[in-house]
Amino acid sequence: MDWQQAWDQLGQRGYRKTQQRMIVVKEVFAGGCLQGAEEILSRCREKDGGISMPTVYRTLDMLVDAGLVRRVNLGLGRTWFEPGGPDDDHHHHLVCEQCGKREKIALCPLGIVENEAKRSGFKVRELHFEAVGLCRSCAAKERKK
Amino acid sequence: MDWQQAWDQLGQRGYRKTQQRMIVVKEVFAGGCLQGAEEILSRCREKDGGISMPTVYRTLDMLVDAGLVRRVNLGLGRTWFEPGGPDDDHHHHLVCEQCGKREKIALCPLGIVENEAKRSGFKVRELHFEAVGLCRSCAAKERKK
DNA sequence: TTGTAAATGAAAATCATTTACAAGTAGGTG
DNA sequence: CACCTACTTGTAAATGATTTTCATTTACAA
Ligand SMILES: [Zn+2]
Ligand SMILES: [Zn+2]
Ligand SMILES: [Zn+2]
Ligand SMILES: [Zn+2]
């Protein structure tokens, strides 16, 4: 999915098509995995100039509601965003807490968890599955200390 | 492990044995899965009276550092604590976002993740693996709306 | 008992995120 | 096109969990 398809989807949901929203949508879809709100804001400002943090968050909220962007929580005190719906292309991460280096985890336990949850009548809405650690080079530096 | 063993461990690590710390350690070990800092504070106050939030957080930090308590992140904007080290008795959760009902998940993907991480030289320090959703009764209420 | 480094609590600071609200705008209607 | 009105915006302030600051108190080794 490219930004224009996402943009159309928002229109179909009745959201007004404003300049600011378009910029945010473009930037989020131009970026990759795990983008921070602050980072999205500054990228939008490089292109446009006038855009505010509340608008970034509001637009991200609607993108998440529309199932076009995923919200990812790494337990590091802030939220990350990435293009893609909850089903489509969904994946998990391995992140270096020192340098931020990141890679995707191939495995996804969602199916197993849903099965286990179903037994007690639980309906899973969000699966947090993220690993934080040290990449090879940061682990090496750590050892030298 | 009971609170007195944990208490001894802290002593062996060179921490001073203060009244306040003892109360926090007792309460955390008296509680079960997923205790919030606010809840721990108020339970401590019922027993003692004079204890402050910073002290609760500071004591929890040292318990986590000492590997006696786990910090759990459910992606709900706050942190939960539970007695037990990272290896010993470690488990994951299924939590109802409406009523807070919780249960343990039998499955733990840590081994698989570590294996996958090892291939790229990553060392896993924290594995966040938590499912948030709706329990049977809250899902039923939700449907009526 | 004393000295001193560590620990405490009150209050203030952080920091990501959200809200309030006055001013601006998209998009439909006539 | 002109107008209306509900929806959006940005600024500034609020939030809420957690952390820091700092003056005061305390544990504990000598
Ligand atoms: Zn990703
Ligand atoms: Zn690294
Ligand atoms: Zn638990
Ligand atoms: Zn429930």
Short mmCIF file of C-alpha atoms (C1' of nucleotides) and ligand atoms in Angstrom, two decimals:
data_model
loop_
_atom_site.label_atom_id
_atom_site.label_comp_id
_atom_site.label_asym_id
_atom_site.label_seq_id
_atom_site.Cartn_x
_atom_site.Cartn_y
_atom_site.Cartn_z
CA MET A 1 0.00 0.00 0.00
CA ASP A 2 1.34 3.43 -0.91
CA TRP A 3 0.40 6.72 0.68
CA GLN A 4 -2.19 7.59 -1.96
CA GLN A 5 -4.17 4.45 -1.31
CA ALA A 6 -4.09 5.20 2.40
CA TRP A 7 -5.14 8.75 1.62
CA ASP A 8 -8.14 7.50 -0.33
CA GLN A 9 -9.10 5.19 2.49
CA LEU A 10 -9.15 8.10 4.90
CA GLY A 11 -11.38 10.01 2.50
CA GLN A 12 -13.76 7.09 2.30
CA ARG A 13 -13.98 7.09 6.06
CA GLY A 14 -15.27 10.66 5.93
CA TYR A 15 -12.17 12.43 7.17
CA ARG A 16 -11.57 15.82 5.59
CA LYS A 17 -8.63 16.01 3.27
CA THR A 18 -6.42 18.67 4.72
CA GLN A 19 -2.95 19.73 3.68
CA GLN A 20 -1.48 18.73 7.05
CA ARG A 21 -2.96 15.28 7.06
CA MET A 22 -1.70 14.63 3.58
CA ILE A 23 1.82 15.51 4.58
CA VAL A 24 1.72 13.24 7.61
CA VAL A 25 0.32 10.35 5.60
CA LYS A 26 2.97 10.80 2.93
CA GLU A 27 5.78 10.86 5.43
CA VAL A 28 4.62 7.88 7.44
CA PHE A 29 4.30 5.81 4.30
CA ALA A 30 7.65 7.08 3.03
CA GLY A 31 9.30 5.94 6.27
CA GLY A 32 9.92 2.36 7.29
CA CYS A 33 9.70 0.32 10.45
CA LEU A 34 9.36 1.93 13.88
CA GLN A 35 9.05 5.65 13.33
CA GLY A 36 8.75 7.91 16.37
CA ALA A 37 6.22 10.74 16.51
CA GLU A 38 8.97 13.29 17.02
CA GLU A 39 10.81 12.00 13.98
CA ILE A 40 7.67 12.06 11.85
CA LEU A 41 7.01 15.64 12.95
CA SER A 42 10.47 16.85 11.97
CA ARG A 43 10.37 15.08 8.62
CA CYS A 44 7.00 16.73 7.92
CA ARG A 45 8.42 20.10 8.86
CA GLU A 46 11.37 19.76 6.52
CA LYS A 47 8.90 19.36 3.69
CA ASP A 48 6.22 21.76 4.78
CA GLY A 49 7.03 24.04 7.67
CA GLY A 50 3.72 24.52 9.37
CA ILE A 51 2.58 21.44 11.18
CA SER A 52 2.16 20.70 14.86
CA MET A 53 2.64 17.75 17.13
CA PRO A 54 -1.05 17.38 18.06
CA THR A 55 -1.88 17.13 14.38
CA VAL A 56 0.73 14.43 13.91
CA TYR A 57 -0.69 12.42 16.78
CA ARG A 58 -4.27 12.98 15.63
CA THR A 59 -3.44 11.83 12.13
CA LEU A 60 -1.57 8.80 13.41
CA ASP A 61 -4.58 7.93 15.56
CA MET A 62 -6.87 7.97 12.58
CA LEU A 63 -4.46 5.93 10.50
CA VAL A 64 -4.28 3.34 13.26
CA ASP A 65 -8.07 3.33 13.63
CA ALA A 66 -8.41 2.83 9.92
CA GLY A 67 -6.06 -0.15 10.10
CA LEU A 68 -3.49 1.49 7.85
CA VAL A 69 -0.70 1.98 10.38
CA ARG A 70 0.43 -0.11 13.30
CA ARG A 71 1.33 1.21 16.73
CA VAL A 72 4.28 -0.62 18.27
CA ASN A 73 5.26 -0.60 21.91
CA LEU A 74 8.81 -1.58 22.79
CA GLY A 75 8.49 -0.77 26.48
CA LEU A 76 10.99 2.07 26.11
CA GLY A 77 8.66 4.85 27.18
CA ARG A 78 7.42 5.91 23.80
CA THR A 79 5.36 4.64 20.92
CA TRP A 80 6.50 3.72 17.46
CA PHE A 81 4.51 3.69 14.25
CA GLU A 82 4.91 1.86 10.98
CA PRO A 83 2.90 1.64 7.79
CA GLY A 84 0.78 -1.48 7.45
CA GLY A 85 -2.39 -2.92 8.89
CA PRO A 86 -2.69 -5.34 11.77
CA ASP A 87 -2.90 -8.35 9.50
CA ASP A 88 -1.17 -7.32 6.36
CA ASP A 89 2.61 -7.59 6.69
CA HIS A 90 2.41 -7.66 10.47
CA HIS A 91 5.67 -8.62 12.18
CA HIS A 92 7.69 -8.16 15.36
CA HIS A 93 11.07 -6.70 16.21
CA LEU A 94 14.45 -7.19 17.74
CA VAL A 95 15.88 -3.83 18.81
CA CYS A 96 19.25 -2.77 20.18
CA GLU A 97 18.70 -0.60 23.23
CA GLN A 98 22.06 1.13 22.72
CA CYS A 99 22.21 2.10 19.09
CA GLY A 100 18.65 1.50 17.98
CA LYS A 101 19.60 -1.08 15.36
CA ARG A 102 16.59 -3.15 14.50
CA GLU A 103 15.52 -6.21 12.61
CA LYS A 104 12.33 -8.11 12.07
CA ILE A 105 11.55 -11.33 13.90
CA ALA A 106 10.35 -13.99 11.52
CA LEU A 107 8.31 -15.83 14.12
CA CYS A 108 4.84 -14.64 15.11
CA PRO A 109 3.06 -16.38 17.99
CA LEU A 110 -0.29 -14.65 17.45
CA GLY A 111 -2.08 -17.78 16.26
CA ILE A 112 -0.92 -19.83 19.22
CA VAL A 113 -1.83 -17.10 21.67
CA GLU A 114 -5.26 -16.68 20.15
CA ASN A 115 -5.85 -20.38 20.47
CA GLU A 116 -4.80 -20.42 24.07
CA ALA A 117 -6.88 -17.32 24.78
CA LYS A 118 -9.95 -18.78 23.13
CA ARG A 119 -10.03 -21.57 25.69
CA SER A 120 -10.84 -19.08 28.43
CA GLY A 121 -13.04 -16.90 26.24
CA PHE A 122 -10.54 -14.11 25.79
CA LYS A 123 -10.48 -12.13 22.60
CA VAL A 124 -6.95 -10.86 21.82
CA ARG A 125 -6.87 -7.24 20.64
CA GLU A 126 -3.20 -6.43 20.80
CA LEU A 127 -0.24 -8.74 20.98
CA HIS A 128 2.89 -7.10 22.28
CA PHE A 129 5.81 -9.19 21.21
CA GLU A 130 9.10 -7.34 20.99
CA ALA A 131 12.62 -8.18 22.04
CA VAL A 132 15.01 -5.51 23.31
CA GLY A 133 18.70 -6.25 23.74
CA LEU A 134 22.15 -5.52 22.44
CA CYS A 135 23.36 -5.93 18.89
CA ARG A 136 26.68 -7.61 18.25
CA SER A 137 28.75 -4.43 18.20
CA CYS A 138 27.08 -2.79 21.19
CA ALA A 139 27.46 -6.01 23.17
CA ALA A 140 31.18 -5.97 22.33
CA LYS A 141 31.56 -2.38 23.51
CA GLU A 142 29.66 -3.28 26.66
CA ARG A 143 32.14 -6.04 27.42
CA LYS A 144 35.13 -3.69 27.17
CA LYS A 145 33.79 -1.43 29.93
CA MET B 1 11.33 -17.12 47.43
CA ASP B 2 9.74 -15.21 50.30
CA TRP B 3 10.31 -11.61 51.25
CA GLN B 4 12.93 -12.43 53.87
CA GLN B 5 15.13 -14.19 51.36
CA ALA B 6 14.82 -11.22 49.03
CA TRP B 7 15.59 -8.96 51.94
CA ASP B 8 18.78 -10.89 52.68
CA GLN B 9 19.79 -10.69 49.03
CA LEU B 10 19.48 -6.94 49.12
CA GLY B 11 21.63 -6.85 52.22
CA GLN B 12 24.27 -8.95 50.48
CA ARG B 13 24.31 -6.46 47.65
CA GLY B 14 25.32 -3.75 50.07
CA TYR B 15 22.00 -1.92 50.26
CA ARG B 16 21.20 -0.46 53.63
CA LYS B 17 18.34 -2.09 55.50
CA THR B 18 15.84 0.64 56.08
CA GLN B 19 12.37 0.45 57.51
CA GLN B 20 10.80 1.73 54.29
CA ARG B 21 12.56 -0.72 52.07
CA MET B 22 11.55 -3.58 54.25
CA ILE B 23 7.92 -2.60 54.02
CA VAL B 24 8.08 -2.34 50.23
CA VAL B 25 9.83 -5.68 49.89
CA LYS B 26 7.29 -7.34 52.17
CA GLU B 27 4.36 -5.92 50.26
CA VAL B 28 5.68 -6.75 46.82
CA PHE B 29 6.30 -10.33 47.85
CA ALA B 30 2.93 -10.51 49.57
CA GLY B 31 1.22 -9.42 46.35
CA GLY B 32 0.83 -11.50 43.23
CA CYS B 33 1.07 -10.96 39.52
CA LEU B 34 1.12 -7.47 37.98
CA GLN B 35 1.15 -5.00 40.84
CA GLY B 36 1.11 -1.30 40.01
CA ALA B 37 3.38 1.17 41.80
CA GLU B 38 0.39 3.15 43.05
CA GLU B 39 -1.18 0.02 44.47
CA ILE B 40 2.05 -1.01 46.16
CA LEU B 41 2.35 2.45 47.70
CA SER B 42 -1.14 2.39 49.14
CA ARG B 43 -0.75 -1.12 50.52
CA CYS B 44 2.50 -0.01 52.19
CA ARG B 45 0.76 3.01 53.66
CA GLU B 46 -2.02 0.94 55.15
CA LYS B 47 0.59 -0.96 57.08
CA ASP B 48 2.98 1.81 57.90
CA GLY B 49 1.86 5.31 57.15
CA GLY B 50 5.03 7.10 56.22
CA ILE B 51 6.34 6.07 52.87
CA SER B 52 6.68 7.97 49.63
CA MET B 53 6.32 7.19 45.95
CA PRO B 54 9.96 7.86 45.09
CA THR B 55 11.00 5.35 47.71
CA VAL B 56 8.65 2.77 46.27
CA TYR B 57 10.10 3.27 42.80
CA ARG B 58 13.65 3.29 44.09
CA THR B 59 13.12 0.05 45.97
CA LEU B 60 11.45 -1.59 43.01
CA ASP B 61 14.40 -0.56 40.85
CA MET B 62 16.83 -2.25 43.17
CA LEU B 63 14.71 -5.37 43.38
CA VAL B 64 14.62 -5.54 39.59
CA ASP B 65 18.37 -4.94 39.36
CA ALA B 66 18.93 -7.69 41.87
CA GLY B 67 16.84 -10.06 39.75
CA LEU B 68 14.25 -10.53 42.50
CA VAL B 69 11.32 -8.79 40.85
CA ARG B 70 10.20 -8.57 37.24
CA ARG B 71 9.06 -5.43 35.50
CA VAL B 72 6.20 -6.08 33.08
CA ASN B 73 5.10 -3.80 30.30
CA LEU B 74 1.59 -4.27 28.93
CA GLY B 75 1.70 -1.25 26.67
CA LEU B 76 -0.98 0.46 28.72
CA GLY B 77 1.06 3.46 29.78
CA ARG B 78 2.30 2.16 33.08
CA THR B 79 4.56 -0.47 34.50
CA TRP B 80 3.66 -3.52 36.51
CA PHE B 81 5.77 -5.47 38.94
CA GLU B 82 5.70 -9.01 40.22
CA PRO B 83 7.87 -11.06 42.52
CA GLY B 84 10.26 -13.45 40.80
CA GLY B 85 13.48 -13.30 38.81
CA PRO B 86 13.82 -13.23 35.05
CA ASP B 87 14.41 -16.96 34.82
CA ASP B 88 12.70 -18.38 37.85
CA ASP B 89 8.97 -18.76 37.33
CA HIS B 90 8.99 -16.28 34.46
CA HIS B 91 5.76 -16.18 32.45
CA HIS B 92 3.58 -13.93 30.30
CA HIS B 93 0.04 -12.58 30.52
CA LEU B 94 -3.33 -12.23 28.96
CA VAL B 95 -5.08 -9.12 30.28
CA CYS B 96 -8.57 -7.72 29.81
CA GLU B 97 -8.30 -4.06 28.92
CA GLN B 98 -11.79 -3.37 30.32
CA CYS B 99 -11.90 -5.01 33.73
CA GLY B 100 -8.25 -5.85 34.29
CA LYS B 101 -8.87 -9.58 34.58
CA ARG B 102 -5.65 -11.42 33.97
CA GLU B 103 -4.25 -14.86 33.46
CA LYS B 104 -0.92 -16.40 32.72
CA ILE B 105 0.03 -17.58 29.27
CA ALA B 106 1.60 -21.03 29.31
CA LEU B 107 3.61 -20.46 26.17
CA CYS B 108 6.95 -18.61 26.27
CA PRO B 109 8.76 -17.89 23.02
CA LEU B 110 11.99 -16.72 24.68
CA GLY B 111 14.03 -19.73 23.58
CA ILE B 112 12.99 -19.39 19.97
CA VAL B 113 13.63 -15.65 19.98
CA GLU B 114 17.06 -16.11 21.51
CA ASN B 115 17.92 -18.63 18.86
CA GLU B 116 16.81 -16.35 16.11
CA ALA B 117 18.62 -13.43 17.70
CA LYS B 118 21.83 -15.36 18.10
CA ARG B 119 22.10 -15.77 14.35
CA SER B 120 22.61 -12.04 13.95
CA GLY B 121 24.66 -11.64 17.11
CA PHE B 122 21.90 -10.04 19.16
CA LYS B 123 21.75 -10.60 22.88
CA VAL B 124 18.17 -10.45 24.18
CA ARG B 125 17.81 -8.50 27.42
CA GLU B 126 14.07 -8.05 27.67
CA LEU B 127 11.32 -9.96 25.97
CA HIS B 128 8.00 -8.19 25.92
CA PHE B 129 5.32 -10.72 25.25
CA GLU B 130 1.90 -9.78 26.52
CA ALA B 131 -1.58 -10.05 25.07
CA VAL B 132 -4.22 -7.42 25.77
CA GLY B 133 -7.84 -8.00 24.86
CA LEU B 134 -11.31 -8.60 26.22
CA CYS B 135 -12.34 -11.30 28.63
CA ARG B 136 -15.48 -13.27 27.91
CA SER B 137 -17.82 -11.10 29.96
CA CYS B 138 -16.42 -7.78 28.79
CA ALA B 139 -16.58 -8.98 25.19
CA ALA B 140 -20.26 -9.82 25.75
CA LYS B 141 -20.98 -6.35 27.16
CA GLU B 142 -19.12 -4.82 24.25
CA ARG B 143 -21.36 -6.64 21.79
CA LYS B 144 -24.53 -5.25 23.41
CA LYS B 145 -23.45 -1.64 22.84
"C1'" DT C 1 29.40 8.03 70.22
"C1'" DT C 2 30.53 10.04 65.93
"C1'" DG C 3 31.29 10.83 61.14
"C1'" DT C 4 29.78 10.19 56.78
"C1'" DA C 5 27.88 8.21 52.87
"C1'" DA C 6 23.44 6.58 51.74
"C1'" DA C 7 18.43 7.11 52.06
"C1'" DT C 8 14.32 9.75 52.73
"C1'" DG C 9 10.19 12.84 51.47
"C1'" DA C 10 8.29 17.08 49.51
"C1'" DA C 11 8.26 19.46 45.77
"C1'" DA C 12 9.59 20.28 41.31
"C1'" DA C 13 11.12 18.45 36.88
"C1'" DT C 14 10.60 15.24 32.91
"C1'" DC C 15 8.75 13.72 28.87
"C1'" DA C 16 5.57 11.63 25.80
"C1'" DT C 17 1.09 12.34 24.87
"C1'" DT C 18 -3.51 14.62 25.18
"C1'" DT C 19 -6.82 18.30 25.82
"C1'" DA C 20 -8.94 22.98 25.65
"C1'" DC C 21 -10.11 26.52 23.05
"C1'" DA C 22 -10.02 30.40 19.87
"C1'" DA C 23 -9.20 31.02 15.07
"C1'" DG C 24 -9.12 29.02 10.39
"C1'" DT C 25 -10.90 25.96 6.58
"C1'" DA C 26 -13.12 22.08 3.80
"C1'" DG C 27 -16.90 21.02 1.50
"C1'" DG C 28 -21.74 20.94 1.01
"C1'" DT C 29 -25.98 24.06 -0.06
"C1'" DG C 30 -28.49 27.56 -2.43
"C1'" DC D 1 -19.88 32.12 -6.19
"C1'" DA D 2 -21.12 33.21 -1.35
"C1'" DC D 3 -22.30 31.33 2.88
"C1'" DC D 4 -22.77 28.30 6.55
"C1'" DT D 5 -21.28 25.10 9.81
"C1'" DA D 6 -19.06 21.32 11.45
"C1'" DC D 7 -14.58 19.78 11.31
"C1'" DT D 8 -9.41 21.04 11.85
"C1'" DT D 9 -5.73 23.53 13.24
"C1'" DG D 10 -2.03 25.37 16.38
"C1'" DT D 11 -0.76 27.32 20.85
"C1'" DA D 12 -0.60 26.73 25.29
"C1'" DA D 13 -1.82 24.31 29.09
"C1'" DA D 14 -2.95 19.81 31.18
"C1'" DT D 15 -1.92 15.01 32.06
"C1'" DG D 16 0.02 11.23 34.41
"C1'" DA D 17 3.57 8.08 35.28
"C1'" DT D 18 8.07 8.25 36.66
"C1'" DT D 19 12.39 10.61 38.03
"C1'" DT D 20 15.24 14.19 39.95
"C1'" DT D 21 16.58 17.70 43.32
"C1'" DC D 22 17.91 18.89 47.60
"C1'" DA D 23 17.67 19.73 52.45
"C1'" DT D 24 17.06 16.68 56.22
"C1'" DT D 25 17.46 12.23 58.42
"C1'" DT D 26 19.42 7.67 59.23
"C1'" DA D 27 22.22 3.31 59.03
"C1'" DC D 28 26.19 1.49 60.34
"C1'" DA D 29 31.25 1.12 60.57
"C1'" DA D 30 35.01 2.85 63.17
ZN ZN E 1 8.40 -3.19 11.84
ZN ZN E 2 23.55 -1.71 18.98
ZN ZN E 3 2.61 -12.55 36.18
ZN ZN E 4 -12.95 -8.07 31.27
#
